[in-house]
mmCIF file of C-alpha atoms in Angstrom:
data_model
loop_
_atom_site.group_PDB
_atom_site.id
_atom_site.type_symbol
_atom_site.label_atom_id
_atom_site.label_comp_id
_atom_site.label_asym_id
_atom_site.label_seq_id
_atom_site.Cartn_x
_atom_site.Cartn_y
_atom_site.Cartn_z
ATOM 1 C CA MET A 14 145.671 101.046 122.570
ATOM 2 C CA ARG A 15 147.382 100.752 119.219
ATOM 3 C CA LEU A 16 149.359 103.633 117.948
ATOM 4 C CA PRO A 17 148.961 104.443 114.289
ATOM 5 C CA SER A 18 151.799 103.100 112.239
ATOM 6 C CA LYS A 19 154.240 105.579 110.842
ATOM 7 C CA SER A 20 153.812 106.392 107.233
ATOM 8 C CA PRO A 21 156.836 105.384 105.206
ATOM 9 C CA ARG A 22 159.197 108.171 104.330
ATOM 10 C CA PRO A 23 159.075 109.175 100.707
ATOM 11 C CA SER A 24 161.966 107.637 98.863
ATOM 12 C CA ALA A 25 164.527 109.969 97.382
ATOM 13 C CA PRO A 26 164.270 110.436 93.630
ATOM 14 C CA PRO A 27 166.701 108.273 91.656
ATOM 15 C CA PRO A 28 169.893 110.027 90.634
ATOM 16 C CA ASN A 29 169.980 111.556 87.185
ATOM 17 C CA PRO A 30 172.312 109.409 85.053
ATOM 18 C CA LEU A 31 172.610 111.917 82.201
ATOM 19 C CA PRO A 32 175.482 113.977 83.692
ATOM 20 C CA ARG A 33 177.508 110.818 84.364
ATOM 21 C CA PHE A 34 176.932 109.568 80.835
ATOM 22 C CA CYS A 35 177.877 112.963 79.370
ATOM 23 C CA LEU A 36 181.073 113.127 81.400
ATOM 24 C CA ARG A 37 182.044 109.615 80.357
ATOM 25 C CA LEU A 38 181.269 110.372 76.718
ATOM 26 C CA LEU A 39 183.293 113.595 76.805
ATOM 27 C CA ALA A 40 186.228 111.824 78.443
ATOM 28 C CA PHE A 41 186.287 108.959 75.947
ATOM 29 C CA CYS A 42 185.871 111.365 73.025
ATOM 30 C CA ALA A 43 188.689 113.553 74.301
ATOM 31 C CA VAL A 44 191.048 110.581 74.676
ATOM 32 C CA GLY A 45 190.216 109.218 71.225
ATOM 33 C CA PHE A 46 190.322 112.528 69.389
ATOM 34 C CA ILE A 47 193.537 113.681 71.081
ATOM 35 C CA ALA A 48 195.229 110.373 70.224
ATOM 36 C CA ALA A 49 194.093 110.682 66.602
ATOM 37 C CA VAL A 50 195.220 114.303 66.315
ATOM 38 C CA LEU A 51 198.625 113.696 67.905
ATOM 39 C CA ALA A 52 199.377 110.538 65.925
ATOM 40 C CA PRO A 53 201.914 110.961 63.081
ATOM 41 C CA PRO A 54 200.143 111.439 59.723
ATOM 42 C CA ALA A 55 201.895 108.340 58.353
ATOM 43 C CA TRP A 56 199.881 106.202 60.770
ATOM 44 C CA TRP A 57 196.694 107.019 58.905
ATOM 45 C CA GLU A 58 197.988 106.471 55.368
ATOM 46 C CA PRO A 59 196.776 102.813 55.281
ATOM 47 C CA LEU A 60 193.310 103.994 56.370
ATOM 48 C CA ASN A 61 193.390 106.776 53.768
ATOM 49 C CA ALA A 62 194.378 104.300 51.051
ATOM 50 C CA TRP A 63 191.736 101.774 52.177
ATOM 51 C CA THR A 64 189.058 104.486 52.053
ATOM 52 C CA ALA A 65 190.176 105.485 48.551
ATOM 53 C CA ARG A 66 190.015 101.855 47.381
ATOM 54 C CA LEU A 67 186.539 101.384 48.858
ATOM 55 C CA THR A 68 185.333 104.554 47.144
ATOM 56 C CA GLY A 69 186.902 103.395 43.890
ATOM 57 C CA LEU A 70 185.126 100.039 44.132
ATOM 58 C CA LEU A 71 181.782 101.756 44.634
ATOM 59 C CA LEU A 72 182.368 103.980 41.604
ATOM 60 C CA GLU A 73 183.462 101.011 39.512
ATOM 61 C CA ALA A 74 180.284 99.189 40.554
ATOM 62 C CA ALA A 75 178.406 102.098 38.977
ATOM 63 C CA GLY A 76 180.203 101.447 35.696
ATOM 64 C CA LEU A 77 182.789 104.252 35.946
ATOM 65 C CA GLU A 78 186.497 104.060 35.197
ATOM 66 C CA VAL A 79 188.460 104.951 38.322
ATOM 67 C CA ARG A 80 192.179 105.270 39.039
ATOM 68 C CA VAL A 81 193.327 104.709 42.599
ATOM 69 C CA ARG A 82 196.936 105.184 43.697
ATOM 70 C CA GLY A 83 197.418 105.012 47.412
ATOM 71 C CA ALA A 84 195.187 107.683 48.933
ATOM 72 C CA ALA A 85 194.699 109.456 45.572
ATOM 73 C CA LEU A 86 191.560 108.898 43.541
ATOM 74 C CA GLY A 87 190.873 110.065 39.994
ATOM 75 C CA ILE A 88 187.928 109.882 37.626
ATOM 76 C CA GLU A 89 187.701 111.498 34.170
ATOM 77 C CA GLY A 90 190.035 114.381 34.954
ATOM 78 C CA PHE A 91 188.810 114.984 38.508
ATOM 79 C CA HIS A 92 191.251 114.050 41.274
ATOM 80 C CA VAL A 93 191.015 114.015 45.065
ATOM 81 C CA ARG A 94 193.305 112.869 47.857
ATOM 82 C CA ILE A 95 191.890 111.215 50.943
ATOM 83 C CA ILE A 96 193.035 112.606 54.308
ATOM 84 C CA PRO A 97 192.100 111.319 57.789
ATOM 85 C CA GLU A 98 189.151 113.727 58.037
ATOM 86 C CA CYS A 99 187.708 112.087 54.872
ATOM 87 C CA THR A 100 187.824 108.611 56.404
ATOM 88 C CA PRO A 101 185.380 107.153 58.956
ATOM 89 C CA LEU A 102 188.053 107.631 61.646
ATOM 90 C CA TYR A 103 186.364 110.340 63.722
ATOM 91 C CA PRO A 104 182.794 108.995 63.353
ATOM 92 C CA PHE A 105 184.128 105.604 64.451
ATOM 93 C CA LEU A 106 185.887 107.110 67.484
ATOM 94 C CA LEU A 107 182.655 108.875 68.427
ATOM 95 C CA LEU A 108 180.724 105.618 68.145
ATOM 96 C CA VAL A 109 183.318 103.863 70.314
ATOM 97 C CA ALA A 110 183.057 106.633 72.921
ATOM 98 C CA PHE A 111 179.267 106.346 72.950
ATOM 99 C CA LEU A 112 179.331 102.557 73.358
ATOM 100 C CA LEU A 113 181.928 102.733 76.124
ATOM 101 C CA ALA A 114 180.036 105.474 77.983
ATOM 102 C CA TYR A 115 176.616 103.822 77.831
ATOM 103 C CA PRO A 116 175.872 101.106 80.432
ATOM 104 C CA ALA A 117 175.376 97.837 78.568
ATOM 105 C CA GLY A 118 176.841 94.356 78.382
ATOM 106 C CA ILE A 119 180.097 93.480 76.637
ATOM 107 C CA ARG A 120 178.305 91.364 74.029
ATOM 108 C CA GLU A 121 175.956 94.204 73.116
ATOM 109 C CA LYS A 122 178.827 96.686 72.891
ATOM 110 C CA CYS A 123 180.984 94.412 70.734
ATOM 111 C CA LEU A 124 178.123 93.709 68.336
ATOM 112 C CA GLY A 125 177.282 97.418 68.174
ATOM 113 C CA LEU A 126 180.919 98.215 67.483
ATOM 114 C CA PHE A 127 181.190 95.666 64.663
ATOM 115 C CA LEU A 128 177.938 96.539 62.916
ATOM 116 C CA GLY A 129 178.335 100.271 63.545
ATOM 117 C CA ALA A 130 181.852 100.318 62.098
ATOM 118 C CA ALA A 131 180.671 98.483 58.973
ATOM 119 C CA PHE A 132 177.739 100.877 58.576
ATOM 120 C CA LEU A 133 179.904 103.998 59.002
ATOM 121 C CA ALA A 134 182.532 102.708 56.570
ATOM 122 C CA ALA A 135 179.875 101.989 53.934
ATOM 123 C CA ALA A 136 178.124 105.322 54.498
ATOM 124 C CA ASN A 137 181.397 107.219 54.256
ATOM 125 C CA GLY A 138 182.330 105.373 51.052
ATOM 126 C CA LEU A 139 178.973 106.285 49.514
ATOM 127 C CA ARG A 140 179.446 109.890 50.628
ATOM 128 C CA LEU A 141 182.854 110.112 48.961
ATOM 129 C CA ALA A 142 181.627 108.398 45.793
ATOM 130 C CA LEU A 143 178.799 110.909 45.527
ATOM 131 C CA LEU A 144 181.219 113.790 46.130
ATOM 132 C CA VAL A 145 183.514 112.561 43.357
ATOM 133 C CA LEU A 146 180.554 112.439 40.978
ATOM 134 C CA VAL A 147 179.496 115.946 41.985
ATOM 135 C CA GLY A 148 183.063 117.203 41.535
ATOM 136 C CA ARG A 149 183.254 115.661 38.065
ATOM 137 C CA ARG A 150 179.841 116.754 36.792
ATOM 138 C CA LEU A 151 179.078 119.883 38.856
ATOM 139 C CA PRO A 152 182.412 121.277 40.109
ATOM 140 C CA ALA A 153 180.849 124.572 41.234
ATOM 141 C CA LEU A 154 178.777 122.653 43.786
ATOM 142 C CA PHE A 155 181.566 120.401 45.028
ATOM 143 C CA GLU A 156 182.546 122.504 48.057
ATOM 144 C CA TYR A 157 178.918 122.914 49.145
ATOM 145 C CA ALA A 158 178.213 119.181 48.800
ATOM 146 C CA HIS A 159 181.456 118.370 50.601
ATOM 147 C CA VAL A 160 180.564 120.549 53.578
ATOM 148 C CA TYR A 161 176.927 119.422 53.779
ATOM 149 C CA LEU A 162 177.600 115.693 53.497
ATOM 150 C CA GLY A 163 180.606 115.932 55.806
ATOM 151 C CA GLN A 164 178.994 118.043 58.506
ATOM 152 C CA VAL A 165 175.358 116.934 58.428
ATOM 153 C CA GLY A 166 175.460 113.604 56.619
ATOM 154 C CA MET A 167 178.089 111.822 58.704
ATOM 155 C CA VAL A 168 176.742 113.119 62.011
ATOM 156 C CA LEU A 169 173.298 111.789 61.092
ATOM 157 C CA CYS A 170 174.917 108.455 60.262
ATOM 158 C CA VAL A 171 176.507 108.280 63.721
ATOM 159 C CA VAL A 172 173.215 109.302 65.328
ATOM 160 C CA GLY A 173 171.430 106.629 63.293
ATOM 161 C CA ALA A 174 173.935 103.963 64.355
ATOM 162 C CA CYS A 175 173.618 104.936 68.027
ATOM 163 C CA ALA A 176 169.819 105.139 67.832
ATOM 164 C CA GLY A 177 169.552 101.707 66.224
ATOM 165 C CA TRP A 178 171.844 100.194 68.834
ATOM 166 C CA LEU A 179 169.908 101.820 71.689
ATOM 167 C CA ARG A 180 166.589 100.518 70.346
ATOM 168 C CA TRP A 181 168.086 97.020 70.214
ATOM 169 C CA VAL A 182 169.559 97.220 73.732
ATOM 170 C CA GLN A 183 166.752 99.063 75.514
ATOM 171 C CA GLY A 184 163.719 98.367 73.347
ATOM 172 C CA ALA A 185 161.603 100.573 71.147
ATOM 173 C CA GLY A 186 160.906 103.097 73.907
ATOM 174 C CA ILE A 187 164.375 104.639 73.761
ATOM 175 C CA GLY A 188 163.784 106.475 70.526
ATOM 176 C CA ASN A 189 160.118 106.784 69.718
ATOM 177 C CA GLY A 190 160.785 110.293 68.489
ATOM 178 C CA LEU A 191 163.776 109.177 66.379
ATOM 179 C CA ARG A 192 162.128 107.143 63.666
ATOM 180 C CA PRO A 193 163.013 107.519 59.956
ATOM 181 C CA GLY A 194 160.812 110.610 59.725
ATOM 182 C CA PHE A 195 163.062 112.353 62.228
ATOM 183 C CA PHE A 196 166.131 111.851 60.045
ATOM 184 C CA LEU A 197 164.280 112.916 56.890
ATOM 185 C CA ARG A 198 163.065 116.079 58.615
ATOM 186 C CA CYS A 199 166.546 116.786 59.922
ATOM 187 C CA ALA A 200 168.128 116.337 56.483
ATOM 188 C CA ALA A 201 165.550 118.619 54.841
ATOM 189 C CA LEU A 202 165.663 121.318 57.525
ATOM 190 C CA SER A 203 169.452 121.196 57.588
ATOM 191 C CA GLY A 204 169.472 121.786 53.852
ATOM 192 C CA VAL A 205 167.524 125.018 54.277
ATOM 193 C CA LEU A 206 169.620 126.088 57.256
ATOM 194 C CA PHE A 207 172.769 125.233 55.303
ATOM 195 C CA LEU A 208 171.882 127.737 52.569
ATOM 196 C CA LEU A 209 171.161 130.422 55.159
ATOM 197 C CA TRP A 210 174.395 129.750 57.049
ATOM 198 C CA ALA A 211 176.388 129.838 53.801
ATOM 199 C CA LEU A 212 175.369 133.508 53.634
ATOM 200 C CA ALA A 213 175.840 134.312 57.339
ATOM 201 C CA GLY A 214 178.926 132.254 58.154
ATOM 202 C CA ARG A 215 181.505 134.870 57.156
ATOM 203 C CA THR A 216 179.832 137.478 59.371
ATOM 204 C CA TYR A 217 179.940 134.999 62.261
ATOM 205 C CA ILE A 218 183.649 134.386 61.652
ATOM 206 C CA GLN A 219 184.254 138.125 61.489
ATOM 207 C CA GLY A 220 182.628 138.620 64.891
ATOM 208 C CA GLY A 221 184.793 135.913 66.443
ATOM 209 C CA ASP A 222 187.926 137.359 64.850
ATOM 210 C CA LEU A 223 187.127 140.785 66.278
ATOM 211 C CA LEU A 224 186.888 139.244 69.743
ATOM 212 C CA ILE A 225 190.195 137.397 69.302
ATOM 213 C CA GLY A 226 191.861 140.558 68.028
ATOM 214 C CA GLU A 227 190.555 142.577 70.967
ATOM 215 C CA VAL A 228 191.873 140.054 73.495
ATOM 216 C CA ALA A 229 195.229 139.919 71.679
ATOM 217 C CA SER A 230 195.487 143.705 71.862
ATOM 218 C CA TRP A 231 195.584 143.478 75.669
ATOM 219 C CA TRP A 232 199.080 142.022 75.271
ATOM 220 C CA GLY A 233 200.065 144.545 72.620
ATOM 221 C CA TRP A 234 199.611 142.153 69.688
ATOM 222 C CA ARG A 235 198.012 143.359 66.493
ATOM 223 C CA LEU A 236 196.421 140.446 64.673
ATOM 224 C CA VAL A 237 195.183 140.482 61.102
ATOM 225 C CA LEU A 238 193.040 137.412 60.499
ATOM 226 C CA PRO A 239 192.329 136.902 56.790
ATOM 227 C CA ARG A 240 188.904 135.687 55.711
ATOM 228 C CA GLU A 241 189.542 134.337 52.262
ATOM 229 C CA ARG A 242 187.306 131.257 52.236
ATOM 230 C CA GLU A 243 183.741 131.270 51.020
ATOM 231 C CA LEU A 244 182.677 128.478 53.383
ATOM 232 C CA TYR A 245 184.199 127.846 56.790
ATOM 233 C CA PHE A 246 183.774 124.107 57.202
ATOM 234 C CA HIS A 247 184.217 124.039 60.971
ATOM 235 C CA THR A 248 181.189 126.302 61.629
ATOM 236 C CA PHE A 249 178.517 124.270 59.860
ATOM 237 C CA ASN A 250 177.943 122.089 62.916
ATOM 238 C CA ILE A 251 175.647 124.963 63.909
ATOM 239 C CA VAL A 252 173.412 123.766 61.069
ATOM 240 C CA THR A 253 173.585 120.155 62.264
ATOM 241 C CA LEU A 254 172.758 120.978 65.871
ATOM 242 C CA THR A 255 169.898 123.350 65.010
ATOM 243 C CA GLY A 256 168.483 120.831 62.553
ATOM 244 C CA LEU A 257 168.487 118.123 65.223
ATOM 245 C CA LEU A 258 166.633 120.368 67.664
ATOM 246 C CA LEU A 259 164.053 121.622 65.164
ATOM 247 C CA SER A 260 163.378 118.080 63.940
ATOM 248 C CA ALA A 261 162.764 116.629 67.392
ATOM 249 C CA ALA A 262 159.324 115.659 68.641
ATOM 250 C CA PRO A 263 157.350 118.518 70.248
ATOM 251 C CA ILE A 264 159.392 120.063 73.037
ATOM 252 C CA GLY A 265 158.428 123.013 75.222
ATOM 253 C CA LEU A 266 159.780 126.321 74.004
ATOM 254 C CA GLY A 267 161.746 126.970 77.192
ATOM 255 C CA GLU A 268 163.348 123.534 77.130
ATOM 256 C CA ARG A 269 164.153 123.829 73.439
ATOM 257 C CA LEU A 270 165.775 127.232 73.976
ATOM 258 C CA ARG A 271 167.869 125.890 76.871
ATOM 259 C CA ARG A 272 169.166 123.071 74.733
ATOM 260 C CA LEU A 273 169.863 125.406 71.837
ATOM 261 C CA ALA A 274 171.680 127.876 74.085
ATOM 262 C CA PHE A 275 173.798 125.091 75.594
ATOM 263 C CA GLY A 276 174.725 123.656 72.211
ATOM 264 C CA LEU A 277 175.404 126.948 70.439
ATOM 265 C CA GLY A 278 177.408 128.238 73.404
ATOM 266 C CA ALA A 279 179.626 125.159 73.373
ATOM 267 C CA LEU A 280 180.073 125.425 69.608
ATOM 268 C CA ALA A 281 180.971 129.128 69.808
ATOM 269 C CA VAL A 282 183.758 128.381 72.304
ATOM 270 C CA LEU A 283 185.097 125.575 70.121
ATOM 271 C CA HIS A 284 184.948 127.738 66.989
ATOM 272 C CA LEU A 285 187.028 130.380 68.741
ATOM 273 C CA ALA A 286 189.499 127.650 69.713
ATOM 274 C CA VAL A 287 189.790 126.645 66.051
ATOM 275 C CA ARG A 288 190.686 130.198 65.037
ATOM 276 C CA VAL A 289 193.064 130.662 67.980
ATOM 277 C CA GLY A 290 194.818 127.440 67.015
ATOM 278 C CA ASN A 291 195.194 128.734 63.466
ATOM 279 C CA VAL A 292 196.653 131.993 64.800
ATOM 280 C CA PHE A 293 199.283 130.157 66.834
ATOM 281 C CA ALA A 294 200.115 127.890 63.909
ATOM 282 C CA THR A 295 200.404 130.542 61.188
ATOM 283 C CA GLY A 296 201.226 133.706 63.128
ATOM 284 C CA PHE A 297 203.550 132.321 65.780
ATOM 285 C CA GLU A 298 204.655 129.121 63.990
ATOM 286 C CA VAL A 299 203.546 126.929 66.884
ATOM 287 C CA GLU A 300 202.939 123.518 65.362
ATOM 288 C CA SER A 301 200.635 122.404 68.170
ATOM 289 C CA GLY A 302 198.253 125.177 67.107
ATOM 290 C CA LEU A 303 197.097 123.055 64.172
ATOM 291 C CA GLN A 304 196.497 120.131 66.510
ATOM 292 C CA LEU A 305 194.442 122.333 68.827
ATOM 293 C CA SER A 306 192.471 123.593 65.847
ATOM 294 C CA LEU A 307 191.744 120.100 64.555
ATOM 295 C CA PHE A 308 190.770 118.775 67.993
ATOM 296 C CA ALA A 309 188.359 121.672 68.560
ATOM 297 C CA ALA A 310 186.903 121.252 65.072
ATOM 298 C CA VAL A 311 186.146 117.526 65.342
ATOM 299 C CA THR A 312 184.768 117.952 68.865
ATOM 300 C CA ALA A 313 182.386 120.626 67.614
ATOM 301 C CA GLN A 314 181.490 118.597 64.545
ATOM 302 C CA TYR A 315 180.676 115.324 66.282
ATOM 303 C CA THR A 316 180.589 115.370 70.080
ATOM 304 C CA VAL A 317 178.330 118.370 70.759
ATOM 305 C CA PRO A 318 175.571 117.385 68.261
ATOM 306 C CA LEU A 319 175.596 113.812 69.578
ATOM 307 C CA LEU A 320 175.186 115.006 73.155
ATOM 308 C CA VAL A 321 172.250 117.212 72.148
ATOM 309 C CA TRP A 322 170.706 114.318 70.227
ATOM 310 C CA PHE A 323 171.009 112.018 73.244
ATOM 311 C CA TRP A 324 169.381 114.700 75.353
ATOM 312 C CA ILE A 325 166.457 114.505 72.942
ATOM 313 C CA ALA A 326 166.405 110.675 72.821
ATOM 314 C CA ARG A 327 166.475 110.385 76.615
ATOM 315 C CA ARG A 328 163.304 112.461 76.813
ATOM 316 C CA HIS A 329 161.406 109.532 75.316
ATOM 317 C CA SER A 330 162.714 106.825 77.595
ATOM 318 C CA HIS A 331 164.104 105.950 80.991
ATOM 319 C CA THR A 332 167.891 106.025 80.762
ATOM 320 C CA PRO A 333 169.576 103.399 82.944
ATOM 321 C CA ALA A 334 172.008 104.411 85.629
#
């Protein structure tokens, strides 16, 4: 008499690789950004000057007379000075972190690094050339164009570089929802959100300052945080992140809200860190406060939106372990 064979035990579901990738990406970003923030400013002067020369060459190619001296750039009475945040330094570090964190071969990573760096350098040069033209012809719009192209434009360039590399490494399935239409939708929606946030940003900053002041009062400190700027550059990553989520392929409302809550919560914490760093730097003359502020700002500007984007991209593919 034959006994019935045992049915095979159901195999355990494969482990979710997303948390490991996110942790690796955060670690590599933290190392790169901290090194860049702590480095002496003189280290970045050659990069600043190179960026100014590239921008000058692009403007000269358009038939304009440009004067470049070191990191300073002038055109018809309008002058700017390039600082590390104006260079492709932080987008490049984010791209490096992404390539290091993602499981792929050395050849694929090296090629992605080379082509991605060239793309980001060219995109940043075009961004600066356009900003110089806006500053010369429409100076009242310069600050708005600077914030939009810096916050939304460069993040979309990094996302585009990563998406193109992923499609090459993993095939078309990795980003079916991230075709050119996605980036066009994101740019258009971000433009609308940008105008709305330009009106609401000061109220948001005021709420954060009230919280910081309340916590400071527990130690008997009375803080007065001035709000003199019309646009607070470090908060407009809220526009970038929301634009990425709204532009994504159809996602369930609950899932979309979870992603939005995660992203906005992380950004809120980082925005508070920016203001706290400014308080330590200006109120208590702690030089490291400026470094904390800059680190929190670039993390909010680049790392959080990229993580949310990858969360979206992964939905359309099988991410390798």
